[in-house]
PDB file of C-alpha atoms and ligand atoms in Angstrom:
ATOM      1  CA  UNK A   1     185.460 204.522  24.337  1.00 54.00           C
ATOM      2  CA  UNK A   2     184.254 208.285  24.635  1.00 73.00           C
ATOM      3  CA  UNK A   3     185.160 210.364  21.741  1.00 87.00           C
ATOM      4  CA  UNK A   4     188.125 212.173  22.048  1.00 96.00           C
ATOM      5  CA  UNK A   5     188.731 216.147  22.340  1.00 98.00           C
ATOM      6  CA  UNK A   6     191.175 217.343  19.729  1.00 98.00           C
ATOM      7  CA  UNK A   7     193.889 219.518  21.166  1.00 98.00           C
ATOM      8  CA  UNK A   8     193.299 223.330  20.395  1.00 98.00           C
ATOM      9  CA  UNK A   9     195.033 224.930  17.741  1.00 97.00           C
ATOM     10  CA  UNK A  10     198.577 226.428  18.444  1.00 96.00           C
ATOM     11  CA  UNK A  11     199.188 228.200  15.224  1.00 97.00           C
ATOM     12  CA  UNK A  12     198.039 231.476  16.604  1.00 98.00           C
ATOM     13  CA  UNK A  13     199.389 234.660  17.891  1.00 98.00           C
ATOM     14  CA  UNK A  14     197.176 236.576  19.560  1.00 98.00           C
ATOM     15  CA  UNK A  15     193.223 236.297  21.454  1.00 98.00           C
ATOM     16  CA  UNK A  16     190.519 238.070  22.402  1.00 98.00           C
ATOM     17  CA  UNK A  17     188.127 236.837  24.762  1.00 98.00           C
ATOM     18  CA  UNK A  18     184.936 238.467  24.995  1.00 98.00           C
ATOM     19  CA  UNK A  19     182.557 237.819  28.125  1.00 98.00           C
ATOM     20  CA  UNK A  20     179.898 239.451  29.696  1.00 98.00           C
ATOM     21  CA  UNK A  21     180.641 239.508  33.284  1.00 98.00           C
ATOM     22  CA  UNK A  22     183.962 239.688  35.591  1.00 97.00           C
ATOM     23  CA  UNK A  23     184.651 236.064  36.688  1.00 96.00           C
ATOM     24  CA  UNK A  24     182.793 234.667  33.267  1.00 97.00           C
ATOM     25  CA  UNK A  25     186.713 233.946  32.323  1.00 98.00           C
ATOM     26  CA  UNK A  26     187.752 232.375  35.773  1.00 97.00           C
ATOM     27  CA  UNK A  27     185.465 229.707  35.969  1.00 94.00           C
ATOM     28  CA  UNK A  28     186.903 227.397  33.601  1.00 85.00           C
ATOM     29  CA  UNK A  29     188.952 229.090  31.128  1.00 96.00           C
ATOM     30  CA  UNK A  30     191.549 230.985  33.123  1.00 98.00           C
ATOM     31  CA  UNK A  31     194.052 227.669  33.627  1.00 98.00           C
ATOM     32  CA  UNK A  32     194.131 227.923  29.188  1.00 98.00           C
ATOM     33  CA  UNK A  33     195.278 231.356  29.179  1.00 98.00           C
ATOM     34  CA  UNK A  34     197.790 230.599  32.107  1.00 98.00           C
ATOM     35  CA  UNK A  35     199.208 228.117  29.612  1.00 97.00           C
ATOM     36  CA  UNK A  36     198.743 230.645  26.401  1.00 98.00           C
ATOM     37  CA  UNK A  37     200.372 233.453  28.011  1.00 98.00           C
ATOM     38  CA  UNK A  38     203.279 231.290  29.029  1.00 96.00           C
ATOM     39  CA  UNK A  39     203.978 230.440  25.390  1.00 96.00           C
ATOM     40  CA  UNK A  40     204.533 234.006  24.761  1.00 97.00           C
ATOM     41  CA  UNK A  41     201.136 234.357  23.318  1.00 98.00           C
ATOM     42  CA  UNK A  42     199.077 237.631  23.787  1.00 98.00           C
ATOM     43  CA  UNK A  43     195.691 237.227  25.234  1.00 98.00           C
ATOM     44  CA  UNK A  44     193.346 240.348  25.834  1.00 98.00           C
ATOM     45  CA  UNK A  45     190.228 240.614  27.833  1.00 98.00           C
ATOM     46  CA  UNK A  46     187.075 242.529  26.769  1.00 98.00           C
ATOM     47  CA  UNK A  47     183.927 242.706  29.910  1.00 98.00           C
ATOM     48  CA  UNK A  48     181.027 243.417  28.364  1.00 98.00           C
ATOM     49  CA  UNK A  49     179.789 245.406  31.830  1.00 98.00           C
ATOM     50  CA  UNK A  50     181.514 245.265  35.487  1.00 98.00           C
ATOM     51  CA  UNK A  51     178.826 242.947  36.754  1.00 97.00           C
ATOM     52  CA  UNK A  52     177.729 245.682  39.093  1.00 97.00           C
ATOM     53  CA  UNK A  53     174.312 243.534  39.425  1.00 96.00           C
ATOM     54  CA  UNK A  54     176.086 240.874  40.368  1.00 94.00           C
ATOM     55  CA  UNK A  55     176.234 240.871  44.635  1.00 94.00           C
ATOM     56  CA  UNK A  56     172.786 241.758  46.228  1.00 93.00           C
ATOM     57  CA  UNK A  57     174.663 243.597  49.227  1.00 94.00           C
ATOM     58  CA  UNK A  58     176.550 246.339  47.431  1.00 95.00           C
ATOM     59  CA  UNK A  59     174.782 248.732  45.250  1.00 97.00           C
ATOM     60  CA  UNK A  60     175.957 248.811  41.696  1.00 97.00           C
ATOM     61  CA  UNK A  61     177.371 252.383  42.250  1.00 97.00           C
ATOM     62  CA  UNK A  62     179.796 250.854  44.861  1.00 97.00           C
ATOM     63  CA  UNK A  63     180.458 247.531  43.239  1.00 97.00           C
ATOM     64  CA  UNK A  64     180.946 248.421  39.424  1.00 97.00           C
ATOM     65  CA  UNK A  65     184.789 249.504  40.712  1.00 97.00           C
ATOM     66  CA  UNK A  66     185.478 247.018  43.053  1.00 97.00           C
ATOM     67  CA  UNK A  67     184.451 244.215  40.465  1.00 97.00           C
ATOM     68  CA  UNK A  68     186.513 245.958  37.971  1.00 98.00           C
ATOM     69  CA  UNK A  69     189.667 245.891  40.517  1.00 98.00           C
ATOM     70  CA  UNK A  70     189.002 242.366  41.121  1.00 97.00           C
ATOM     71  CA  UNK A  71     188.965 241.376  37.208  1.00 98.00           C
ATOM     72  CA  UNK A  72     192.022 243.687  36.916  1.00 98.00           C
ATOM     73  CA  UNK A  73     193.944 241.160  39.405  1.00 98.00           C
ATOM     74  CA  UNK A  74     192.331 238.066  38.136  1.00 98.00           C
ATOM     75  CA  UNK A  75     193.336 238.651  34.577  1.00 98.00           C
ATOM     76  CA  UNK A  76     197.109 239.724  35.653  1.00 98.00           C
ATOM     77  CA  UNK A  77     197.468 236.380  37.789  1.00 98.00           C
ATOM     78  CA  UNK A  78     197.283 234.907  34.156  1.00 98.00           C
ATOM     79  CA  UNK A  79     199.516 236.681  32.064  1.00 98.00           C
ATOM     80  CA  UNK A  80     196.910 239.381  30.845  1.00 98.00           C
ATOM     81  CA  UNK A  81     197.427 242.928  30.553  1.00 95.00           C
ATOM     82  CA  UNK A  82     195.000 244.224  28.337  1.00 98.00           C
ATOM     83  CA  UNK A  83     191.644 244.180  30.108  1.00 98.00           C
ATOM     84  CA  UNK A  84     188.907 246.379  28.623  1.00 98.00           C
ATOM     85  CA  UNK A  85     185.190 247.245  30.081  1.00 98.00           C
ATOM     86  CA  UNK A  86     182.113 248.272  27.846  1.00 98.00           C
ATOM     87  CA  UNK A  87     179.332 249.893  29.452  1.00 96.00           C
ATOM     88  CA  UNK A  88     176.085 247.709  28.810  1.00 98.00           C
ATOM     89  CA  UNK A  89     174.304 247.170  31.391  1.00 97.00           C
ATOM     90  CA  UNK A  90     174.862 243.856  33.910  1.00 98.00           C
ATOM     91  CA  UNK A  91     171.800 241.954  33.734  1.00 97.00           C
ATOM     92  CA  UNK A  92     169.916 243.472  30.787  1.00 98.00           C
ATOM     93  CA  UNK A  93     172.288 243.295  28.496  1.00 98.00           C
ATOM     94  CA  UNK A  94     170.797 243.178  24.629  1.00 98.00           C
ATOM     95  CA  UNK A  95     171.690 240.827  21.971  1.00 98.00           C
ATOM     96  CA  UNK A  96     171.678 243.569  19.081  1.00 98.00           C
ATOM     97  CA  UNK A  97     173.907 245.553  16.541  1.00 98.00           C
ATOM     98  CA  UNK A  98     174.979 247.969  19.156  1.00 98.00           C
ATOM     99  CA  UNK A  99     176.508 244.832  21.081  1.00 98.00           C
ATOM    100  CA  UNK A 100     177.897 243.253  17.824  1.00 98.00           C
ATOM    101  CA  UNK A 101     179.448 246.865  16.821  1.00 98.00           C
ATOM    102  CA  UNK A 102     180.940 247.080  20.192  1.00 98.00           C
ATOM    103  CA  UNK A 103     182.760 243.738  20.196  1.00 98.00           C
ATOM    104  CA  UNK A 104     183.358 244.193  16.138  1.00 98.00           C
ATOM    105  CA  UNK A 105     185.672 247.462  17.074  1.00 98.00           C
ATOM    106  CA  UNK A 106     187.653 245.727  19.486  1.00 98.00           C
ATOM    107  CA  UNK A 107     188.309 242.807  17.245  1.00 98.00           C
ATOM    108  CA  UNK A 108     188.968 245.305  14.612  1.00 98.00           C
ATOM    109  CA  UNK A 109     191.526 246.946  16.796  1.00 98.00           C
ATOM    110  CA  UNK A 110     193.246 243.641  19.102  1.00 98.00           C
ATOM    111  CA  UNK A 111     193.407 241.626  15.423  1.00 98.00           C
ATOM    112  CA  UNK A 112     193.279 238.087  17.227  1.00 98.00           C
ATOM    113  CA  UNK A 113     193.349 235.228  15.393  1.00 98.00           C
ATOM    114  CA  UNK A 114     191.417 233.455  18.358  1.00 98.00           C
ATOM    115  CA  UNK A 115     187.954 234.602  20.018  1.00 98.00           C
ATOM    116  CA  UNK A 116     186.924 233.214  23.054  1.00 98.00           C
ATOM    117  CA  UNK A 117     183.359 233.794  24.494  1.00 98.00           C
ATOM    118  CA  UNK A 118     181.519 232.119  27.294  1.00 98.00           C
ATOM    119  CA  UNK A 119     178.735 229.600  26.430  1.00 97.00           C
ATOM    120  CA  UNK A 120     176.047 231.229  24.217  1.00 97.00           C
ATOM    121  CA  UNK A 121     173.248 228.433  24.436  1.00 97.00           C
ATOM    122  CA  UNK A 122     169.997 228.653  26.143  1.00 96.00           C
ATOM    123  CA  UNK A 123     171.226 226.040  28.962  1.00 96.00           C
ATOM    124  CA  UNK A 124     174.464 224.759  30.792  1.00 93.00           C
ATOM    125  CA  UNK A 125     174.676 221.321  29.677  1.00 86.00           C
ATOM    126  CA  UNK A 126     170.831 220.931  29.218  1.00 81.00           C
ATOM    127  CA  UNK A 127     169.844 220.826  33.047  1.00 88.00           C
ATOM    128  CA  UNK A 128     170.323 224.758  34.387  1.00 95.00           C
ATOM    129  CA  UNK A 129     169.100 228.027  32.124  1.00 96.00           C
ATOM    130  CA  UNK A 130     171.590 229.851  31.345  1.00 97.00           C
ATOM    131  CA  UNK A 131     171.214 233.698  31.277  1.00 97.00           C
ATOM    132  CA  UNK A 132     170.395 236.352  29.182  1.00 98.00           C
ATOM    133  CA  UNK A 133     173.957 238.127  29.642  1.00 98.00           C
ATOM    134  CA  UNK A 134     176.028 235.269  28.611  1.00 98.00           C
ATOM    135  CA  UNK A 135     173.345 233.827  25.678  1.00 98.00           C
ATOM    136  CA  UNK A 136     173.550 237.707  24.289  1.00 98.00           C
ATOM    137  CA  UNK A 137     177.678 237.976  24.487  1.00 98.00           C
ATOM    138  CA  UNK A 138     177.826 234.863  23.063  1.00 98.00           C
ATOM    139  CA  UNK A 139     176.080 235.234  20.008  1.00 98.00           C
ATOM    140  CA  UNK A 140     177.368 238.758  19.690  1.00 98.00           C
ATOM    141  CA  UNK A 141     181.193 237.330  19.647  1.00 98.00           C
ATOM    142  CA  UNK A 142     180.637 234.577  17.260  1.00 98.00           C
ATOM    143  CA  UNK A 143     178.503 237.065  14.969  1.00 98.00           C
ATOM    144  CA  UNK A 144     181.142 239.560  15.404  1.00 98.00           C
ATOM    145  CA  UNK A 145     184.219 237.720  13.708  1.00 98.00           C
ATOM    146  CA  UNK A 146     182.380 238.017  10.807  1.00 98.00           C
ATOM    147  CA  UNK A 147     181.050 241.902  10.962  1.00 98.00           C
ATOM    148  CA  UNK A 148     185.154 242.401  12.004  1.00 98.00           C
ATOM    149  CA  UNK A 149     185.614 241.019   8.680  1.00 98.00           C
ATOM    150  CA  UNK A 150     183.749 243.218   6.344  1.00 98.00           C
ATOM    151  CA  UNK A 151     184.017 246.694   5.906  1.00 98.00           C
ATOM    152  CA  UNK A 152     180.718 247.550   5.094  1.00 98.00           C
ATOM    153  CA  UNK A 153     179.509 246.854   8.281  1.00 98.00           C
ATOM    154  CA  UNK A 154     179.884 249.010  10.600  1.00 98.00           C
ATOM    155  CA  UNK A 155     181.860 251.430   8.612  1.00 98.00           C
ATOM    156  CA  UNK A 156     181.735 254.427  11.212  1.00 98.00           C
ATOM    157  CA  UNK A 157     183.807 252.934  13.742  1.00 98.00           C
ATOM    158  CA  UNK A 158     186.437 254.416  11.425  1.00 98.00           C
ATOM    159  CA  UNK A 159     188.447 250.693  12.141  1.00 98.00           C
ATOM    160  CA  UNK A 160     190.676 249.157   9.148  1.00 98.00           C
ATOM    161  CA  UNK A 161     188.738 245.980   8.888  1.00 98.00           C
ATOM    162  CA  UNK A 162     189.938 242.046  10.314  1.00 98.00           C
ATOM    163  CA  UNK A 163     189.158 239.383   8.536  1.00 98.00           C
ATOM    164  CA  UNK A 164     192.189 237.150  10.576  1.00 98.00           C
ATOM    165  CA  UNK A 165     189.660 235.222  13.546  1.00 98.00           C
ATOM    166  CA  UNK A 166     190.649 231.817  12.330  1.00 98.00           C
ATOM    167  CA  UNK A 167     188.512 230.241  15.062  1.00 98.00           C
ATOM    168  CA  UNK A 168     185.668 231.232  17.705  1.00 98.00           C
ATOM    169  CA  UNK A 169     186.076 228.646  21.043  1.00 98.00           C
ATOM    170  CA  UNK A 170     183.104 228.733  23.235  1.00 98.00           C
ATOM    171  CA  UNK A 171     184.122 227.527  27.009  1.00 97.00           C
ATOM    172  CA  UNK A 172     181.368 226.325  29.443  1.00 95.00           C
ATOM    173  CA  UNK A 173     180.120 224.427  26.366  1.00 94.00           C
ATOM    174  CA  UNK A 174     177.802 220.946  26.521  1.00 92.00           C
ATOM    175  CA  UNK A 175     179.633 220.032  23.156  1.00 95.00           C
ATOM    176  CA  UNK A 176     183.283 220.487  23.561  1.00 96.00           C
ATOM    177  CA  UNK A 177     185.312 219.393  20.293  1.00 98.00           C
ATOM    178  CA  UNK A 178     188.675 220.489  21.568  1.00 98.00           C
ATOM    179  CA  UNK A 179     190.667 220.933  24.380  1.00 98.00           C
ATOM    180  CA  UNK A 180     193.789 222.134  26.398  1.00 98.00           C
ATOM    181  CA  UNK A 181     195.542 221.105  29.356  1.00 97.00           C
ATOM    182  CA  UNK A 182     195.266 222.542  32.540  1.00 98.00           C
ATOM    183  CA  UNK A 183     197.629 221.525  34.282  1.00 97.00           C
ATOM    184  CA  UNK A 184     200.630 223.742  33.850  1.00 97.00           C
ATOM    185  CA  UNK A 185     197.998 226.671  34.553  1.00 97.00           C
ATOM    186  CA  UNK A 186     196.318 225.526  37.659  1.00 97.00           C
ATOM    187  CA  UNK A 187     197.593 226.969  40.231  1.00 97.00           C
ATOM    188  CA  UNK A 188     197.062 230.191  38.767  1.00 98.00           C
ATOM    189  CA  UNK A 189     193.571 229.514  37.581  1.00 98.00           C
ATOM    190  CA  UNK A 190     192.788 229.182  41.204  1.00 98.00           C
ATOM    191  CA  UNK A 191     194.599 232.476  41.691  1.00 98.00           C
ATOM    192  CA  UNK A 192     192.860 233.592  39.248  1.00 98.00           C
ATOM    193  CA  UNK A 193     189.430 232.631  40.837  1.00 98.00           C
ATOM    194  CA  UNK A 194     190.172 233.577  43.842  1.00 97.00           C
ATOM    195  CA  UNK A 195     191.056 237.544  42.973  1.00 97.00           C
ATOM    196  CA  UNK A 196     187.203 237.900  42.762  1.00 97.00           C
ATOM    197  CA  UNK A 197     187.104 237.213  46.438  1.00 95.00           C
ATOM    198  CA  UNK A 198     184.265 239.675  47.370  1.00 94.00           C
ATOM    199  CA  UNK A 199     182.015 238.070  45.000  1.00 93.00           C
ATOM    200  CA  UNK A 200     183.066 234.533  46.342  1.00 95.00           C
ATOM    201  CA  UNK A 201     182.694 235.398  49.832  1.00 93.00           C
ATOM    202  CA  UNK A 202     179.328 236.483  49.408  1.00 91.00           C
ATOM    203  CA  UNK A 203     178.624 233.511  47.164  1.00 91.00           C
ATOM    204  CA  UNK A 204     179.990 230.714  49.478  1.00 94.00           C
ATOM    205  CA  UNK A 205     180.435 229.823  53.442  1.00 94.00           C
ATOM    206  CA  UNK A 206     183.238 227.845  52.386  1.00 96.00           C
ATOM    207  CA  UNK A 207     187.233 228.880  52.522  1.00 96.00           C
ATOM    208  CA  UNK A 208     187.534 230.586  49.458  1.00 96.00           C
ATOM    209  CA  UNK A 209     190.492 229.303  48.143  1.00 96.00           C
ATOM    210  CA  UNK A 210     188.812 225.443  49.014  1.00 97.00           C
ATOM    211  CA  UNK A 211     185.899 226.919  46.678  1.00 97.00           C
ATOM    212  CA  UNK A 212     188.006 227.853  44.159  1.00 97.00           C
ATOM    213  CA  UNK A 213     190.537 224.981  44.050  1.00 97.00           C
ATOM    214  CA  UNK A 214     187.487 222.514  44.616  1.00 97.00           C
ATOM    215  CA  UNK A 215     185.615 224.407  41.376  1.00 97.00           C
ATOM    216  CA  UNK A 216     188.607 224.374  39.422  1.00 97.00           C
ATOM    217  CA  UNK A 217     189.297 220.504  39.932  1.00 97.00           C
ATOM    218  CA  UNK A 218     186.445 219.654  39.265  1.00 97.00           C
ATOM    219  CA  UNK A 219     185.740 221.021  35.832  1.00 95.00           C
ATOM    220  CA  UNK A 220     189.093 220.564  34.259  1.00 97.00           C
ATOM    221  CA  UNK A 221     188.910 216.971  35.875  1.00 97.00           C
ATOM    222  CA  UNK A 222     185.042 216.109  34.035  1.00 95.00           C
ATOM    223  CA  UNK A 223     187.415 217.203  30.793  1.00 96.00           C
ATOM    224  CA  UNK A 224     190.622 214.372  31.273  1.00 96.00           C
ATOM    225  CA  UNK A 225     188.402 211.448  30.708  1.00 94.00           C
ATOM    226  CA  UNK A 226     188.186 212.915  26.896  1.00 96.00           C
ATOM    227  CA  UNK A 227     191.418 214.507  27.016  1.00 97.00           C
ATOM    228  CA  UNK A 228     193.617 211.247  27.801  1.00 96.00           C
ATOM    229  CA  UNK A 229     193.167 211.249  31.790  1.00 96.00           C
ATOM    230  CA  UNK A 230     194.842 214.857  31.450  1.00 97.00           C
ATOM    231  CA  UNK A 231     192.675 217.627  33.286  1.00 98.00           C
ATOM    232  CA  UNK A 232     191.660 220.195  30.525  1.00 98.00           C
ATOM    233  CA  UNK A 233     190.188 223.600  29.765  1.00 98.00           C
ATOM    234  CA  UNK A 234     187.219 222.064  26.876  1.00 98.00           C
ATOM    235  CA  UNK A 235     186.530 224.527  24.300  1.00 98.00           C
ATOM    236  CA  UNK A 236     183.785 223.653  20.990  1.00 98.00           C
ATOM    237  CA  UNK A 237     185.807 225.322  18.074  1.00 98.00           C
ATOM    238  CA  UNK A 238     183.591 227.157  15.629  1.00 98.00           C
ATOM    239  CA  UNK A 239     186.249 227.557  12.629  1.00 98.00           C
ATOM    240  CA  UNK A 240     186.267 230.200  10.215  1.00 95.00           C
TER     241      UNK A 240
HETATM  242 ZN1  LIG B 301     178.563 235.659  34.001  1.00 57.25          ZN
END
């Protein structure tokens, strides 16, 4: 029998989740924070950039806002308010202290005691590259519970330091250890997907909401055969 995911923790309050890109959060891990939010739980979004590189039709002056409006929607289909944008550049951005001290200040000032991030490995599940934007956030969010933690990093961001990220979940990961279900978020993961509809028409010829719904199913159904035949959001749990 395949090893079983373990259910996420629930003894938490409030989350950050850190990604590089708008959308990085609505393929996979939206239908989790449908659920979160529900509970009464605060999650917060922080965009690394506005993925203004990210449609080769619209010039980055042009898209940067309309991505931003799109993430804006996306994240309030789920229950999130709080969506933040740093400016680093889509495409290019660095892996580097100026990344970590950027993430480090808003963990220092949301106080979660849950990070999420997008994968941070060199490859999605071993077959596609995965690139430099997400590898770069990645790292920078798991390395950043820890410079949140101390105060003599990063001491001129003038922040009372956090030391309270209990746990750093990685979605879009090729070694889940836990999981939650998707089910009572669904619908508004698809929502969710669907807000960034200039990106997905560009992206696709097919209906967008088909896309999305047809996406959506298909990721949180790979999860239920580890996850008790339940469709799930997989997360690997880096504890702390
Ligand atoms: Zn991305």
């Amino acid at each position: 029998m395949t090893q079983q995911l373990e259910p996420m923790p629930t003894d938490w309050r409030r989350a950050l989740a850190v990604v590089a890109h708008p959308d990085d959060l609505e393929y996979g891990c939206a239908a989790a924070v449908a659920g979160w939010t529900d509970e009464g739980r605060e999650v917060a979004y922080l965009l690394v950039n506005r993925g203004e590189a990210g449609i080769d039709t619209i010039a980055p002056s042009a898209c940067a806002p309309l991505r931003e409006r799109e993430q804006r929607a996306s994240a309030e289909a789920v229950g999130v308010s709080s969506v933040e944008f740093l400016d680093h550049r889509d495409g290019v951005i660095e892996y580097g202290t100026a990344l970590r001290r950027d993430i480090a200040a808003a963990v220092r000032r949301h106080r979660p005691e849950l990070l999420i991030t997008l994968n941070h490995r060199d490859t999605w599940g071993a077959v596609a590259w995965n690139t430099p934007d997400h590898r770069a956030v990645g790292r920078a969010t798991l390395d950043a519970a820890g410079d949140a933690g101390n105060r003599w990093i990063f001491p001129e961001l003038g922040l009372e330091p956090w030391d309270g990220v209990r746990w750093v979940a990685v979605a879009g990961t090729d070694r889940p250890t836990h999981a939650v279900d998707a089910t009572p978020g669904f619908e508004r993961s698809v929502r969710s997907l669907l807000a960034h509809r200039t990106y997905i028409e560009v992206l696709t010829d097919e209906d967008p909401e088909a896309y999305c719904r047809t996406f959506l199913a298909g990721t949180t159904g790979a999860a239920a055969e580890r996850f008790g035949g339940r469709p799930a959001v997989a997360f690997e749990v880096f504890p702390r």
